[in-house]
Amino acid sequence: MTKMGRAAVMTAQKKDLEFIEYPLPEVEKGCILVKITCCTICGSDVHSWLGHRPAPVPIILGHEIVGKIVELGRGVTHDSADRSLRVGDRVTWTIMDNCGKCYYCRDKGLPMKCQNLKKYGHDSCETPPHFKGGFAEYCYITPGTCVFKVPDSLTDEEVAPANCALGTVIAAWEAAEVKPFENVLIQGAGALGFYASALASHYGCRKIIVTDILDHRLDFIKRFGATDTINVRNMKDDEIVDAIKSLTDDHGVDCAMEVAGVPGLIPLGLKCLRIGGRFVEVGCAFPGADFTYDACDIIFRRLTIRGIHNYDARHLKAGLDLLEMRQKDFPFREIVTHRISLDDINKGLRIAESGEAVRVAVIM
Ligand SMILES: [Zn+2]
Ligand SMILES: [Zn+2]
């Protein structure tokens, strides 16, 4: 008899997820079947559920996943850090399966934009192997995915957000070419902001300035290495720029990262840069995030703007290394603020939507 597994499936946007049982796939060459132990709810899961961004249906959402290996397909002996893999090992893996052969994979160093891209939690689950997302008992990992064994010292809840939030932030600071002793601005004190602050601190940045509108989030981010926080709720843009300049010898910051997902923060962040400063946009990963800016300022002040969406396997590996190296220095363990079972996934999505949680973890 075929073994079945449960999944919480989105069949229409804004509708409660439905529980559906699918047959577990036969594990083919190069593939891995994982029993999911934890999946954190990412902001983009909520955006997909609410219809703010397109998603095929039916779909198993959830891409910040950790689990235990149930079965290894033929030929799978090691993870992407060359460590041996066995049934029962705890693993996480890249958000994408990419082909390694197309124009973007092979020639342009952009595997996350592979022309044959598959993404966990982003593709329809209608056809076998069905288990392509995190809000389920199992996940089927296909050969173009980079898998990493999880260090024993890290909890599932610490590791799960590495798969999207932390990996992306590592790619973003890399794109901004952050260097030791530089001054940085982080716009937004949510999960991405916490990781961005911890990483800037790890890299040896001098001033790590964070803006947000919630005091408790700004207090919390100080524990991730933020040196200066500003509650901008009742401040005009000019006042914010002045405040940032006064913290940076009147120059402005070397780098800024927008992780709040508010388009209006982009012009403000650009104004906070020093001459020659670099801006990296991460938060507004949804259509219609328009902003206006005077191109003359970009030219005269020699500014750079980079967009970062997802990451490469090395960024996920670096994220796991960061968690392991600095887990005593930064409260990564407290980023998950709410825990629910798979049965309560709809409740979990509502908590995530309400903004009261930093990360909601679905514990299987
Ligand atoms: Zn995500
Ligand atoms: Zn490709």
PDB file of N, CA, C and O in Angstrom, residues 137-202:
ATOM      1  N   GLU A 137       3.816  17.372   5.948  1.00  0.00           N
ATOM      2  CA  GLU A 137       4.604  16.439   6.761  1.00  0.00           C
ATOM      3  C   GLU A 137       5.939  16.084   6.099  1.00  0.00           C
ATOM      4  O   GLU A 137       6.900  15.757   6.774  1.00  0.00           O
ATOM      5  N   TYR A 138       5.946  16.123   4.763  1.00  0.00           N
ATOM      6  CA  TYR A 138       7.140  15.699   4.032  1.00  0.00           C
ATOM      7  C   TYR A 138       7.519  16.735   2.979  1.00  0.00           C
ATOM      8  O   TYR A 138       6.681  17.525   2.545  1.00  0.00           O
ATOM      9  N   CYS A 139       8.781  16.696   2.582  1.00  0.00           N
ATOM     10  CA  CYS A 139       9.207  17.484   1.423  1.00  0.00           C
ATOM     11  C   CYS A 139      10.102  16.595   0.561  1.00  0.00           C
ATOM     12  O   CYS A 139      10.910  15.821   1.084  1.00  0.00           O
ATOM     13  N   TYR A 140       9.912  16.713  -0.751  1.00  0.00           N
ATOM     14  CA  TYR A 140      10.683  15.909  -1.695  1.00  0.00           C
ATOM     15  C   TYR A 140      11.724  16.819  -2.338  1.00  0.00           C
ATOM     16  O   TYR A 140      11.382  17.762  -3.060  1.00  0.00           O
ATOM     17  N   ILE A 141      12.999  16.514  -2.073  1.00  0.00           N
ATOM     18  CA  ILE A 141      14.082  17.379  -2.542  1.00  0.00           C
ATOM     19  C   ILE A 141      14.644  16.811  -3.846  1.00  0.00           C
ATOM     20  O   ILE A 141      15.045  15.650  -3.901  1.00  0.00           O
ATOM     21  N   THR A 142      14.681  17.661  -4.856  1.00  0.00           N
ATOM     22  CA  THR A 142      15.082  17.226  -6.199  1.00  0.00           C
ATOM     23  C   THR A 142      16.562  17.562  -6.448  1.00  0.00           C
ATOM     24  O   THR A 142      17.152  18.370  -5.730  1.00  0.00           O
ATOM     25  N   PRO A 143      17.163  16.931  -7.477  1.00  0.00           N
ATOM     26  CA  PRO A 143      18.632  16.953  -7.604  1.00  0.00           C
ATOM     27  C   PRO A 143      19.285  18.331  -7.767  1.00  0.00           C
ATOM     28  O   PRO A 143      20.455  18.491  -7.425  1.00  0.00           O
ATOM     29  N   GLY A 144      18.571  19.324  -8.256  1.00  0.00           N
ATOM     30  CA  GLY A 144      19.201  20.632  -8.449  1.00  0.00           C
ATOM     31  C   GLY A 144      19.228  21.501  -7.204  1.00  0.00           C
ATOM     32  O   GLY A 144      19.509  22.697  -7.277  1.00  0.00           O
ATOM     33  N   THR A 145      18.942  20.893  -6.058  1.00  0.00           N
ATOM     34  CA  THR A 145      18.885  21.623  -4.789  1.00  0.00           C
ATOM     35  C   THR A 145      20.179  21.392  -4.017  1.00  0.00           C
ATOM     36  O   THR A 145      20.704  20.277  -4.023  1.00  0.00           O
ATOM     37  N   CYS A 146      20.688  22.417  -3.346  1.00  0.00           N
ATOM     38  CA  CYS A 146      21.855  22.222  -2.475  1.00  0.00           C
ATOM     39  C   CYS A 146      21.377  21.998  -1.052  1.00  0.00           C
ATOM     40  O   CYS A 146      20.675  22.830  -0.481  1.00  0.00           O
ATOM     41  N   VAL A 147      21.767  20.846  -0.503  1.00  0.00           N
ATOM     42  CA  VAL A 147      21.317  20.423   0.840  1.00  0.00           C
ATOM     43  C   VAL A 147      22.476  20.602   1.823  1.00  0.00           C
ATOM     44  O   VAL A 147      23.627  20.369   1.463  1.00  0.00           O
ATOM     45  N   PHE A 148      22.166  21.051   3.027  1.00  0.00           N
ATOM     46  CA  PHE A 148      23.192  21.194   4.072  1.00  0.00           C
ATOM     47  C   PHE A 148      22.750  20.514   5.350  1.00  0.00           C
ATOM     48  O   PHE A 148      21.622  20.702   5.801  1.00  0.00           O
ATOM     49  N   LYS A 149      23.662  19.716   5.897  1.00  0.00           N
ATOM     50  CA  LYS A 149      23.445  19.121   7.206  1.00  0.00           C
ATOM     51  C   LYS A 149      23.426  20.254   8.233  1.00  0.00           C
ATOM     52  O   LYS A 149      24.205  21.204   8.132  1.00  0.00           O
ATOM     53  N   VAL A 150      22.530  20.151   9.205  1.00  0.00           N
ATOM     54  CA  VAL A 150      22.388  21.197  10.219  1.00  0.00           C
ATOM     55  C   VAL A 150      23.253  20.844  11.429  1.00  0.00           C
ATOM     56  O   VAL A 150      23.171  19.725  11.936  1.00  0.00           O
ATOM     57  N   PRO A 151      24.087  21.786  11.909  1.00  0.00           N
ATOM     58  CA  PRO A 151      24.900  21.493  13.101  1.00  0.00           C
ATOM     59  C   PRO A 151      24.020  21.149  14.306  1.00  0.00           C
ATOM     60  O   PRO A 151      22.956  21.751  14.491  1.00  0.00           O
ATOM     61  N   ASP A 152      24.480  20.182  15.102  1.00  0.00           N
ATOM     62  CA  ASP A 152      23.708  19.724  16.268  1.00  0.00           C
ATOM     63  C   ASP A 152      23.416  20.843  17.262  1.00  0.00           C
ATOM     64  O   ASP A 152      22.419  20.810  17.971  1.00  0.00           O
ATOM     65  N   SER A 153      24.308  21.818  17.322  1.00  0.00           N
ATOM     66  CA  SER A 153      24.171  22.885  18.326  1.00  0.00           C
ATOM     67  C   SER A 153      23.009  23.827  18.018  1.00  0.00           C
ATOM     68  O   SER A 153      22.600  24.603  18.874  1.00  0.00           O
ATOM     69  N   LEU A 154      22.487  23.788  16.789  1.00  0.00           N
ATOM     70  CA  LEU A 154      21.416  24.720  16.411  1.00  0.00           C
ATOM     71  C   LEU A 154      20.047  24.052  16.487  1.00  0.00           C
ATOM     72  O   LEU A 154      19.886  22.900  16.085  1.00  0.00           O
ATOM     73  N   THR A 155      19.064  24.799  16.993  1.00  0.00           N
ATOM     74  CA  THR A 155      17.697  24.271  17.039  1.00  0.00           C
ATOM     75  C   THR A 155      17.033  24.435  15.665  1.00  0.00           C
ATOM     76  O   THR A 155      17.453  25.268  14.851  1.00  0.00           O
ATOM     77  N   ASP A 156      15.974  23.663  15.438  1.00  0.00           N
ATOM     78  CA  ASP A 156      15.209  23.782  14.190  1.00  0.00           C
ATOM     79  C   ASP A 156      14.732  25.215  13.979  1.00  0.00           C
ATOM     80  O   ASP A 156      14.773  25.755  12.877  1.00  0.00           O
ATOM     81  N   GLU A 157      14.262  25.825  15.067  1.00  0.00           N
ATOM     82  CA  GLU A 157      13.694  27.176  14.962  1.00  0.00           C
ATOM     83  C   GLU A 157      14.742  28.223  14.614  1.00  0.00           C
ATOM     84  O   GLU A 157      14.444  29.223  13.963  1.00  0.00           O
ATOM     85  N   GLU A 158      15.972  27.991  15.071  1.00  0.00           N
ATOM     86  CA  GLU A 158      17.049  28.914  14.708  1.00  0.00           C
ATOM     87  C   GLU A 158      17.397  28.775  13.230  1.00  0.00           C
ATOM     88  O   GLU A 158      17.723  29.757  12.560  1.00  0.00           O
ATOM     89  N   VAL A 159      17.344  27.536  12.752  1.00  0.00           N
ATOM     90  CA  VAL A 159      17.841  27.250  11.405  1.00  0.00           C
ATOM     91  C   VAL A 159      16.818  27.589  10.312  1.00  0.00           C
ATOM     92  O   VAL A 159      17.184  28.104   9.253  1.00  0.00           O
ATOM     93  N   ALA A 160      15.530  27.338  10.573  1.00  0.00           N
ATOM     94  CA  ALA A 160      14.534  27.442   9.491  1.00  0.00           C
ATOM     95  C   ALA A 160      14.594  28.770   8.729  1.00  0.00           C
ATOM     96  O   ALA A 160      14.637  28.770   7.495  1.00  0.00           O
ATOM     97  N   PRO A 161      14.624  29.926   9.410  1.00  0.00           N
ATOM     98  CA  PRO A 161      14.621  31.181   8.638  1.00  0.00           C
ATOM     99  C   PRO A 161      15.891  31.429   7.834  1.00  0.00           C
ATOM    100  O   PRO A 161      15.929  32.338   7.006  1.00  0.00           O
ATOM    101  N   ALA A 162      16.934  30.638   8.059  1.00  0.00           N
ATOM    102  CA  ALA A 162      18.161  30.797   7.271  1.00  0.00           C
ATOM    103  C   ALA A 162      17.869  30.565   5.798  1.00  0.00           C
ATOM    104  O   ALA A 162      18.454  31.194   4.919  1.00  0.00           O
ATOM    105  N   ASN A 163      16.934  29.666   5.549  1.00  0.00           N
ATOM    106  CA  ASN A 163      16.574  29.222   4.213  1.00  0.00           C
ATOM    107  C   ASN A 163      16.025  30.330   3.313  1.00  0.00           C
ATOM    108  O   ASN A 163      16.032  30.233   2.097  1.00  0.00           O
ATOM    109  N   CYS A 164      15.536  31.412   3.896  1.00  0.00           N
ATOM    110  CA  CYS A 164      15.078  32.539   3.074  1.00  0.00           C
ATOM    111  C   CYS A 164      15.623  33.832   3.648  1.00  0.00           C
ATOM    112  O   CYS A 164      16.483  34.477   3.061  1.00  0.00           O
ATOM    113  N   ALA A 165      15.165  34.219   4.842  1.00  0.00           N
ATOM    114  CA  ALA A 165      15.507  35.539   5.378  1.00  0.00           C
ATOM    115  C   ALA A 165      17.020  35.737   5.522  1.00  0.00           C
ATOM    116  O   ALA A 165      17.583  36.699   4.998  1.00  0.00           O
ATOM    117  N   LEU A 166      17.686  34.820   6.207  1.00  0.00           N
ATOM    118  CA  LEU A 166      19.120  35.009   6.469  1.00  0.00           C
ATOM    119  C   LEU A 166      19.945  34.874   5.190  1.00  0.00           C
ATOM    120  O   LEU A 166      20.838  35.686   4.938  1.00  0.00           O
ATOM    121  N   GLY A 167      19.647  33.866   4.378  1.00  0.00           N
ATOM    122  CA  GLY A 167      20.366  33.699   3.108  1.00  0.00           C
ATOM    123  C   GLY A 167      20.272  34.953   2.243  1.00  0.00           C
ATOM    124  O   GLY A 167      21.256  35.401   1.637  1.00  0.00           O
ATOM    125  N   THR A 168      19.082  35.535   2.203  1.00  0.00           N
ATOM    126  CA  THR A 168      18.859  36.733   1.386  1.00  0.00           C
ATOM    127  C   THR A 168      19.647  37.928   1.929  1.00  0.00           C
ATOM    128  O   THR A 168      20.239  38.695   1.169  1.00  0.00           O
ATOM    129  N   VAL A 169      19.659  38.076   3.248  1.00  0.00           N
ATOM    130  CA  VAL A 169      20.393  39.197   3.857  1.00  0.00           C
ATOM    131  C   VAL A 169      21.896  39.052   3.598  1.00  0.00           C
ATOM    132  O   VAL A 169      22.590  40.037   3.327  1.00  0.00           O
ATOM    133  N   ILE A 170      22.393  37.836   3.643  1.00  0.00           N
ATOM    134  CA  ILE A 170      23.818  37.626   3.352  1.00  0.00           C
ATOM    135  C   ILE A 170      24.124  38.008   1.907  1.00  0.00           C
ATOM    136  O   ILE A 170      25.106  38.696   1.630  1.00  0.00           O
ATOM    137  N   ALA A 171      23.240  37.607   0.995  1.00  0.00           N
ATOM    138  CA  ALA A 171      23.412  38.000  -0.412  1.00  0.00           C
ATOM    139  C   ALA A 171      23.321  39.524  -0.563  1.00  0.00           C
ATOM    140  O   ALA A 171      24.025  40.118  -1.385  1.00  0.00           O
ATOM    141  N   ALA A 172      22.479  40.150   0.240  1.00  0.00           N
ATOM    142  CA  ALA A 172      22.263  41.601   0.110  1.00  0.00           C
ATOM    143  C   ALA A 172      23.473  42.402   0.598  1.00  0.00           C
ATOM    144  O   ALA A 172      23.923  43.330  -0.077  1.00  0.00           O
ATOM    145  N   TRP A 173      24.017  42.050   1.759  1.00  0.00           N
ATOM    146  CA  TRP A 173      25.214  42.787   2.216  1.00  0.00           C
ATOM    147  C   TRP A 173      26.384  42.529   1.279  1.00  0.00           C
ATOM    148  O   TRP A 173      27.216  43.389   1.058  1.00  0.00           O
ATOM    149  N   GLU A 174      26.446  41.312   0.722  1.00  0.00           N
ATOM    150  CA  GLU A 174      27.504  41.028  -0.260  1.00  0.00           C
ATOM    151  C   GLU A 174      27.347  41.934  -1.479  1.00  0.00           C
ATOM    152  O   GLU A 174      28.317  42.506  -1.978  1.00  0.00           O
ATOM    153  N   ALA A 175      26.110  42.099  -1.943  1.00  0.00           N
ATOM    154  CA  ALA A 175      25.853  42.956  -3.105  1.00  0.00           C
ATOM    155  C   ALA A 175      26.204  44.412  -2.797  1.00  0.00           C
ATOM    156  O   ALA A 175      26.613  45.163  -3.682  1.00  0.00           O
ATOM    157  N   ALA A 176      26.020  44.806  -1.547  1.00  0.00           N
ATOM    158  CA  ALA A 176      26.336  46.184  -1.156  1.00  0.00           C
ATOM    159  C   ALA A 176      27.831  46.355  -0.862  1.00  0.00           C
ATOM    160  O   ALA A 176      28.290  47.462  -0.608  1.00  0.00           O
ATOM    161  N   GLU A 177      28.564  45.253  -0.900  1.00  0.00           N
ATOM    162  CA  GLU A 177      30.014  45.264  -0.656  1.00  0.00           C
ATOM    163  C   GLU A 177      30.375  45.942   0.662  1.00  0.00           C
ATOM    164  O   GLU A 177      31.274  46.787   0.730  1.00  0.00           O
ATOM    165  N   VAL A 178      29.682  45.554   1.708  1.00  0.00           N
ATOM    166  CA  VAL A 178      29.934  46.115   3.049  1.00  0.00           C
ATOM    167  C   VAL A 178      31.348  45.756   3.511  1.00  0.00           C
ATOM    168  O   VAL A 178      31.795  44.629   3.317  1.00  0.00           O
ATOM    169  N   LYS A 179      32.023  46.745   4.102  1.00  0.00           N
ATOM    170  CA  LYS A 179      33.396  46.518   4.591  1.00  0.00           C
ATOM    171  C   LYS A 179      33.492  46.873   6.080  1.00  0.00           C
ATOM    172  O   LYS A 179      32.672  47.631   6.597  1.00  0.00           O
ATOM    173  N   PRO A 180      34.534  46.334   6.755  1.00  0.00           N
ATOM    174  CA  PRO A 180      34.728  46.682   8.166  1.00  0.00           C
ATOM    175  C   PRO A 180      34.849  48.196   8.342  1.00  0.00           C
ATOM    176  O   PRO A 180      35.336  48.883   7.441  1.00  0.00           O
ATOM    177  N   PHE A 181      34.394  48.666   9.468  1.00  0.00           N
ATOM    178  CA  PHE A 181      34.457  50.082   9.867  1.00  0.00           C
ATOM    179  C   PHE A 181      33.491  50.982   9.104  1.00  0.00           C
ATOM    180  O   PHE A 181      33.453  52.182   9.348  1.00  0.00           O
ATOM    181  N   GLU A 182      32.728  50.441   8.177  1.00  0.00           N
ATOM    182  CA  GLU A 182      31.758  51.281   7.463  1.00  0.00           C
ATOM    183  C   GLU A 182      30.536  51.531   8.346  1.00  0.00           C
ATOM    184  O   GLU A 182      30.243  50.792   9.286  1.00  0.00           O
ATOM    185  N   ASN A 183      29.813  52.581   7.987  1.00  0.00           N
ATOM    186  CA  ASN A 183      28.553  52.904   8.664  1.00  0.00           C
ATOM    187  C   ASN A 183      27.402  52.432   7.787  1.00  0.00           C
ATOM    188  O   ASN A 183      27.398  52.678   6.580  1.00  0.00           O
ATOM    189  N   VAL A 184      26.443  51.731   8.402  1.00  0.00           N
ATOM    190  CA  VAL A 184      25.325  51.207   7.609  1.00  0.00           C
ATOM    191  C   VAL A 184      23.992  51.628   8.215  1.00  0.00           C
ATOM    192  O   VAL A 184      23.886  51.882   9.418  1.00  0.00           O
ATOM    193  N   LEU A 185      23.007  51.674   7.344  1.00  0.00           N
ATOM    194  CA  LEU A 185      21.632  51.958   7.760  1.00  0.00           C
ATOM    195  C   LEU A 185      20.762  50.766   7.374  1.00  0.00           C
ATOM    196  O   LEU A 185      20.827  50.288   6.233  1.00  0.00           O
ATOM    197  N   ILE A 186      19.969  50.293   8.317  1.00  0.00           N
ATOM    198  CA  ILE A 186      19.007  49.224   8.052  1.00  0.00           C
ATOM    199  C   ILE A 186      17.616  49.804   8.270  1.00  0.00           C
ATOM    200  O   ILE A 186      17.296  50.270   9.364  1.00  0.00           O
ATOM    201  N   GLN A 187      16.799  49.802   7.211  1.00  0.00           N
ATOM    202  CA  GLN A 187      15.444  50.343   7.312  1.00  0.00           C
ATOM    203  C   GLN A 187      14.473  49.195   7.562  1.00  0.00           C
ATOM    204  O   GLN A 187      14.092  48.489   6.639  1.00  0.00           O
ATOM    205  N   GLY A 188      14.105  48.997   8.826  1.00  0.00           N
ATOM    206  CA  GLY A 188      13.166  47.934   9.160  1.00  0.00           C
ATOM    207  C   GLY A 188      13.721  46.993  10.208  1.00  0.00           C
ATOM    208  O   GLY A 188      14.768  46.375   9.992  1.00  0.00           O
ATOM    209  N   ALA A 189      13.057  46.882  11.354  1.00  0.00           N
ATOM    210  CA  ALA A 189      13.510  46.001  12.433  1.00  0.00           C
ATOM    211  C   ALA A 189      12.595  44.783  12.548  1.00  0.00           C
ATOM    212  O   ALA A 189      11.954  44.549  13.564  1.00  0.00           O
ATOM    213  N   GLY A 190      12.532  44.001  11.462  1.00  0.00           N
ATOM    214  CA  GLY A 190      11.860  42.699  11.471  1.00  0.00           C
ATOM    215  C   GLY A 190      12.930  41.623  11.359  1.00  0.00           C
ATOM    216  O   GLY A 190      14.118  41.891  11.588  1.00  0.00           O
ATOM    217  N   ALA A 191      12.520  40.406  10.997  1.00  0.00           N
ATOM    218  CA  ALA A 191      13.480  39.292  10.934  1.00  0.00           C
ATOM    219  C   ALA A 191      14.671  39.625  10.034  1.00  0.00           C
ATOM    220  O   ALA A 191      15.822  39.413  10.421  1.00  0.00           O
ATOM    221  N   LEU A 192      14.386  40.179   8.839  1.00  0.00           N
ATOM    222  CA  LEU A 192      15.492  40.509   7.930  1.00  0.00           C
ATOM    223  C   LEU A 192      16.421  41.530   8.570  1.00  0.00           C
ATOM    224  O   LEU A 192      17.645  41.435   8.465  1.00  0.00           O
ATOM    225  N   GLY A 193      15.834  42.520   9.240  1.00  0.00           N
ATOM    226  CA  GLY A 193      16.623  43.553   9.900  1.00  0.00           C
ATOM    227  C   GLY A 193      17.496  42.984  11.010  1.00  0.00           C
ATOM    228  O   GLY A 193      18.655  43.379  11.165  1.00  0.00           O
ATOM    229  N   PHE A 194      16.950  42.037  11.790  1.00  0.00           N
ATOM    230  CA  PHE A 194      17.740  41.445  12.873  1.00  0.00           C
ATOM    231  C   PHE A 194      18.976  40.744  12.296  1.00  0.00           C
ATOM    232  O   PHE A 194      20.085  40.898  12.795  1.00  0.00           O
ATOM    233  N   TYR A 195      18.762  39.961  11.244  1.00  0.00           N
ATOM    234  CA  TYR A 195      19.896  39.277  10.620  1.00  0.00           C
ATOM    235  C   TYR A 195      20.870  40.289  10.002  1.00  0.00           C
ATOM    236  O   TYR A 195      22.087  40.119  10.086  1.00  0.00           O
ATOM    237  N   ALA A 196      20.330  41.318   9.359  1.00  0.00           N
ATOM    238  CA  ALA A 196      21.198  42.324   8.722  1.00  0.00           C
ATOM    239  C   ALA A 196      22.064  43.011   9.763  1.00  0.00           C
ATOM    240  O   ALA A 196      23.247  43.283   9.522  1.00  0.00           O
ATOM    241  N   SER A 197      21.493  43.277  10.924  1.00  0.00           N
ATOM    242  CA  SER A 197      22.240  43.939  11.991  1.00  0.00           C
ATOM    243  C   SER A 197      23.319  43.005  12.553  1.00  0.00           C
ATOM    244  O   SER A 197      24.483  43.404  12.717  1.00  0.00           O
ATOM    245  N   ALA A 198      22.947  41.755  12.830  1.00  0.00           N
ATOM    246  CA  ALA A 198      23.912  40.789  13.355  1.00  0.00           C
ATOM    247  C   ALA A 198      25.079  40.617  12.385  1.00  0.00           C
ATOM    248  O   ALA A 198      26.250  40.580  12.792  1.00  0.00           O
ATOM    249  N   LEU A 199      24.771  40.565  11.110  1.00  0.00           N
ATOM    250  CA  LEU A 199      25.803  40.357  10.096  1.00  0.00           C
ATOM    251  C   LEU A 199      26.709  41.582   9.970  1.00  0.00           C
ATOM    252  O   LEU A 199      27.937  41.448   9.857  1.00  0.00           O
ATOM    253  N   ALA A 200      26.118  42.777  10.004  1.00  0.00           N
ATOM    254  CA  ALA A 200      26.925  44.008   9.942  1.00  0.00           C
ATOM    255  C   ALA A 200      27.875  44.054  11.142  1.00  0.00           C
ATOM    256  O   ALA A 200      29.039  44.436  11.018  1.00  0.00           O
ATOM    257  N   SER A 201      27.380  43.630  12.295  1.00  0.00           N
ATOM    258  CA  SER A 201      28.213  43.588  13.488  1.00  0.00           C
ATOM    259  C   SER A 201      29.333  42.556  13.316  1.00  0.00           C
ATOM    260  O   SER A 201      30.498  42.814  13.619  1.00  0.00           O
ATOM    261  N   HIS A 202      28.971  41.395  12.799  1.00  0.00           N
ATOM    262  CA  HIS A 202      29.943  40.327  12.532  1.00  0.00           C
ATOM    263  C   HIS A 202      31.033  40.809  11.569  1.00  0.00           C
ATOM    264  O   HIS A 202      32.199  40.464  11.718  1.00  0.00           O
TER     265      HIS A 202
END
